[in-house]
CSV table of N, CA and C in Angstrom, one decimal:
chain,number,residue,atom,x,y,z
Z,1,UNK,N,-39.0,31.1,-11.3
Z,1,UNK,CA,-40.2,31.7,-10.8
Z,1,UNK,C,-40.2,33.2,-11.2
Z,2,UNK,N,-41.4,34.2,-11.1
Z,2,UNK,CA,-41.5,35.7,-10.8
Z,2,UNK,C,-40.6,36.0,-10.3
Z,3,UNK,N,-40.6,35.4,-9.1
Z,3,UNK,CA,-39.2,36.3,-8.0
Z,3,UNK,C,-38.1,36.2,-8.5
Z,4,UNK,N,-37.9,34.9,-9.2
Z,4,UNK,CA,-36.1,35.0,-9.7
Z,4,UNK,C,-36.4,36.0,-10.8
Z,5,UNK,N,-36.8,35.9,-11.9
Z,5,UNK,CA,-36.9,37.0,-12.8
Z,5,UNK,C,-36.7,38.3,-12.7
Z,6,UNK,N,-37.9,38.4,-11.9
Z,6,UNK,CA,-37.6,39.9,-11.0
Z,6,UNK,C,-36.3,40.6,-10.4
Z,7,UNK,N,-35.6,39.6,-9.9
Z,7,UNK,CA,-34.4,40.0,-9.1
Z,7,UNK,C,-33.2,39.7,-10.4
Z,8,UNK,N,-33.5,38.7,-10.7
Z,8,UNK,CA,-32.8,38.7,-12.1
Z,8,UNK,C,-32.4,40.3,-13.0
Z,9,UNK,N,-33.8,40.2,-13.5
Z,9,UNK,CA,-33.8,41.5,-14.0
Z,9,UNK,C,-32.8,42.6,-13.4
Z,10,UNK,N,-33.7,42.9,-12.2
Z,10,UNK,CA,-33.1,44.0,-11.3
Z,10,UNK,C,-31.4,44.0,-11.2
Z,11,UNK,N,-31.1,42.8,-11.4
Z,11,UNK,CA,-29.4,43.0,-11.4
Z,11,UNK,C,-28.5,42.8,-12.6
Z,12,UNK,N,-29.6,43.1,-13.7
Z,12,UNK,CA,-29.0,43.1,-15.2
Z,12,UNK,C,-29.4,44.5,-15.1
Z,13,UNK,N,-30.1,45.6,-14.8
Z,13,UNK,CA,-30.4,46.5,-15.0
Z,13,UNK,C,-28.8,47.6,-13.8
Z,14,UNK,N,-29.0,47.0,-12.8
Z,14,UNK,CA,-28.1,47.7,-11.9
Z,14,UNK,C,-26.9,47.1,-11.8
Z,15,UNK,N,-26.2,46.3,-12.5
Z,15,UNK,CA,-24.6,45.9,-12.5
Z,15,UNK,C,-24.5,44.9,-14.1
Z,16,UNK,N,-23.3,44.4,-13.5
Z,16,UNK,CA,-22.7,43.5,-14.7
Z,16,UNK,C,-22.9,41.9,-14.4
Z,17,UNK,N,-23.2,41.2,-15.3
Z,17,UNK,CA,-23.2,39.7,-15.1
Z,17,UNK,C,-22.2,38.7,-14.0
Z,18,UNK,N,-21.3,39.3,-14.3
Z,18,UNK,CA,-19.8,39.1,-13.2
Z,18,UNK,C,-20.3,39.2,-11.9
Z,19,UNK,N,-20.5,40.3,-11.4
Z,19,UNK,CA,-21.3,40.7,-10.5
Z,19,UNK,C,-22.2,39.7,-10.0
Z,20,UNK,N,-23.3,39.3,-10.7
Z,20,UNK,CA,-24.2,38.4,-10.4
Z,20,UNK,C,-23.9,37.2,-10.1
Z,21,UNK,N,-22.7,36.6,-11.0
Z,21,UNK,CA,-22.4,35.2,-10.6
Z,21,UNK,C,-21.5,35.2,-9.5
Z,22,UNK,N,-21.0,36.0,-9.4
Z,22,UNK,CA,-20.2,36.0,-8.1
Z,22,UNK,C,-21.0,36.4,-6.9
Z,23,UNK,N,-22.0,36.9,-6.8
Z,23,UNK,CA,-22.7,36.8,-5.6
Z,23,UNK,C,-23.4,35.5,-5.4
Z,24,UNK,N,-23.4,35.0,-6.8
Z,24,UNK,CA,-24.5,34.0,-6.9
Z,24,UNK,C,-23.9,32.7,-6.3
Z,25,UNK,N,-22.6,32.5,-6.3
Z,25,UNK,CA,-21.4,31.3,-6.0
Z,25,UNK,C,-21.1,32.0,-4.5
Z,26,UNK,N,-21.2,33.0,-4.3
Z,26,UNK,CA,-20.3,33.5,-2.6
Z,26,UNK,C,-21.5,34.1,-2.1
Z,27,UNK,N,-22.0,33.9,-1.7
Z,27,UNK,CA,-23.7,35.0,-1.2
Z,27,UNK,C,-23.0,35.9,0.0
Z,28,UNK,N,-22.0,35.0,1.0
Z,28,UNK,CA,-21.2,35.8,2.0
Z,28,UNK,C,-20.4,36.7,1.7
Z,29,UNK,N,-19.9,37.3,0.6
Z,29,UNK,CA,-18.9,37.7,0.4
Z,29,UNK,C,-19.5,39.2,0.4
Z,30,UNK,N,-18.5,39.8,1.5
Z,30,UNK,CA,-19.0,41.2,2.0
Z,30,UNK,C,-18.8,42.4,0.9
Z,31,UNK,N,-18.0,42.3,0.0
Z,31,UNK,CA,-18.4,43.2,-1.2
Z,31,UNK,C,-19.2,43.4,-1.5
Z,32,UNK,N,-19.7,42.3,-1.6
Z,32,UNK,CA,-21.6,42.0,-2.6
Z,32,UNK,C,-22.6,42.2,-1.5
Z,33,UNK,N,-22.1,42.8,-0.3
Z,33,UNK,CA,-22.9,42.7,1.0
Z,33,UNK,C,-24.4,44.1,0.6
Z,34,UNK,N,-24.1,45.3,-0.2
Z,34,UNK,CA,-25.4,46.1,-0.4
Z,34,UNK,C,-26.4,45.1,-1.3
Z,35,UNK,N,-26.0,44.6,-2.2
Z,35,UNK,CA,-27.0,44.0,-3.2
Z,35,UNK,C,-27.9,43.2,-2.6
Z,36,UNK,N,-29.3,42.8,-2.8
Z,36,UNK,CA,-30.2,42.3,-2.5
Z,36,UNK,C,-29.8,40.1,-2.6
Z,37,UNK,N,-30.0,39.7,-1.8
Z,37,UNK,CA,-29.6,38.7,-1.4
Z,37,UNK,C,-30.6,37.4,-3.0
Z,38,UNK,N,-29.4,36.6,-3.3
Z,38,UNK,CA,-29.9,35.7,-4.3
Z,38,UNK,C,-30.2,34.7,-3.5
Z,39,UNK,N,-31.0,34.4,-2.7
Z,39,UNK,CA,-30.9,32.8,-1.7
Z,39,UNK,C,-32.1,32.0,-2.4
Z,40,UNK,N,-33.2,32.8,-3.5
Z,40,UNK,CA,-34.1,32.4,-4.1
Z,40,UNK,C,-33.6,31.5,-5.2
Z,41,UNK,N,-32.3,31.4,-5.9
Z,41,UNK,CA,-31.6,30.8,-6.7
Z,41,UNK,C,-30.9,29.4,-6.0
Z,42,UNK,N,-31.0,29.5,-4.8
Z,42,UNK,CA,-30.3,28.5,-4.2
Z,42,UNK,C,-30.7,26.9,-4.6
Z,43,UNK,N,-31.8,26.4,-5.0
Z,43,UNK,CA,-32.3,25.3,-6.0
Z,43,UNK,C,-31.5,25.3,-7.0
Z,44,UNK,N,-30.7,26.0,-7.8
Z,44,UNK,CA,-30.0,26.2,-9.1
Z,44,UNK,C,-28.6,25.1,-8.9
Z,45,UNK,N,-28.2,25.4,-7.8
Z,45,UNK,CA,-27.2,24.3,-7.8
Z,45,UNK,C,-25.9,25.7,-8.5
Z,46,UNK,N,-24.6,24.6,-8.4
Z,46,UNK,CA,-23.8,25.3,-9.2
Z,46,UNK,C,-23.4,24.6,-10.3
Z,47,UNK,N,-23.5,24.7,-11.9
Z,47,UNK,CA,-22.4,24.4,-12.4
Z,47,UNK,C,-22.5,25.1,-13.7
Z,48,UNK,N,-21.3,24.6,-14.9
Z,48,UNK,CA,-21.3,25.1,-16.0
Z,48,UNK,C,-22.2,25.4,-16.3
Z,49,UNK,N,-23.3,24.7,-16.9
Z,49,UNK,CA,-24.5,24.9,-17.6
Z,49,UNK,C,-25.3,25.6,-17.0
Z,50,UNK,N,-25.0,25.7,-15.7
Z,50,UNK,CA,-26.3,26.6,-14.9
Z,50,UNK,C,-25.8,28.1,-15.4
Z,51,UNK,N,-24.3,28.6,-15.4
Z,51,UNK,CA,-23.9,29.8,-15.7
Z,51,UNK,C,-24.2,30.2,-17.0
Z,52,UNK,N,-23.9,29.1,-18.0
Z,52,UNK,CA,-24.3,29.2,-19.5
Z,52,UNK,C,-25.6,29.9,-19.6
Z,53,UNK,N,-27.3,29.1,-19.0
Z,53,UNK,CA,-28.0,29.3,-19.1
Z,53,UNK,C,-28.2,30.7,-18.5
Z,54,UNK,N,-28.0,30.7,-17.5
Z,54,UNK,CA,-27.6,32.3,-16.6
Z,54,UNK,C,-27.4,33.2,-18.2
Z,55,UNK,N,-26.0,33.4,-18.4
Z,55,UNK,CA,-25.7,34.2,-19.7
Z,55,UNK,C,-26.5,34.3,-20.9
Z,56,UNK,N,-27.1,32.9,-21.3
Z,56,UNK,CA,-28.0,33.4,-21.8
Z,56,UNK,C,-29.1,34.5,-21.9
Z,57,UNK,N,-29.7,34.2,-20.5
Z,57,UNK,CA,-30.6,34.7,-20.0
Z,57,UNK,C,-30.4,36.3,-19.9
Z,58,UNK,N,-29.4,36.6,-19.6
Z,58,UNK,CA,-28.9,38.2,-19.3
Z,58,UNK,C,-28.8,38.8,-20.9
Z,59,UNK,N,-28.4,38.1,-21.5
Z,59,UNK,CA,-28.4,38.7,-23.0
Z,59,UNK,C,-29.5,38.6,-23.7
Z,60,UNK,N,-30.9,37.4,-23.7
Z,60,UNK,CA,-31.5,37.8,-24.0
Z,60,UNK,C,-32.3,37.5,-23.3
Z,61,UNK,N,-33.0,38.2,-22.7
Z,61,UNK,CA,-34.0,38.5,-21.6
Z,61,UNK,C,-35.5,38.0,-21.7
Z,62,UNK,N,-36.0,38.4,-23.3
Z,62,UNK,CA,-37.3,37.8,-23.1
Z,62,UNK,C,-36.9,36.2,-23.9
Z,63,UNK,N,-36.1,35.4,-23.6
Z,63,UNK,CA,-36.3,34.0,-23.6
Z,63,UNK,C,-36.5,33.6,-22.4
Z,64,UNK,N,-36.5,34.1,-21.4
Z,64,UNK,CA,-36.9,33.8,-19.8
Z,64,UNK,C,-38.6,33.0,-19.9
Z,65,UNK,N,-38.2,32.0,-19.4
Z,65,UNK,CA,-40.0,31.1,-19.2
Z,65,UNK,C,-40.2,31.1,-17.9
Z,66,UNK,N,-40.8,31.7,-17.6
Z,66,UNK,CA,-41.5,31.7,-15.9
Z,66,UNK,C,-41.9,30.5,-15.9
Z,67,UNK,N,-41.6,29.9,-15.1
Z,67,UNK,CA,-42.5,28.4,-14.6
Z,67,UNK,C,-42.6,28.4,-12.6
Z,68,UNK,N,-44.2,28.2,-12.1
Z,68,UNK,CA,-44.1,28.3,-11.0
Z,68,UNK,C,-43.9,27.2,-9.9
């Protein structure tokens, strides 16, 4: 959706991918507690391919397809 994009973005702009998927796998985990909460990703599921596509996506950014 816009919203994942959006926040997507926002956290390829303000940290590192590592970053991302680790909040993205632990939402609790009080380190990652200032960052804006990923619970819009929560449909994603977890697995390989979902991180693959993830990394894709952080490297190249306008391959992103919004679909609502």
């Amino acid at each position: 959706t816009s919203e994942q994009k959006d926040l997507f973005l926002f956290y390829k702009h303000c940290t590192w991918f590592s970053v991302f998927i680790a909040k993205l796998n632990d939402p609790e985990n009080d380190h990652y507690k200032s960052l804006p909460s990923l619970q819009i990703f929560n449909d994603w599921g977890w697995r390989r391919e979902r991180e693959n596509e993830l990394m894709h996506a952080w490297l190249y950014p306008e391959t992103i397809k919004v679909v609502n």
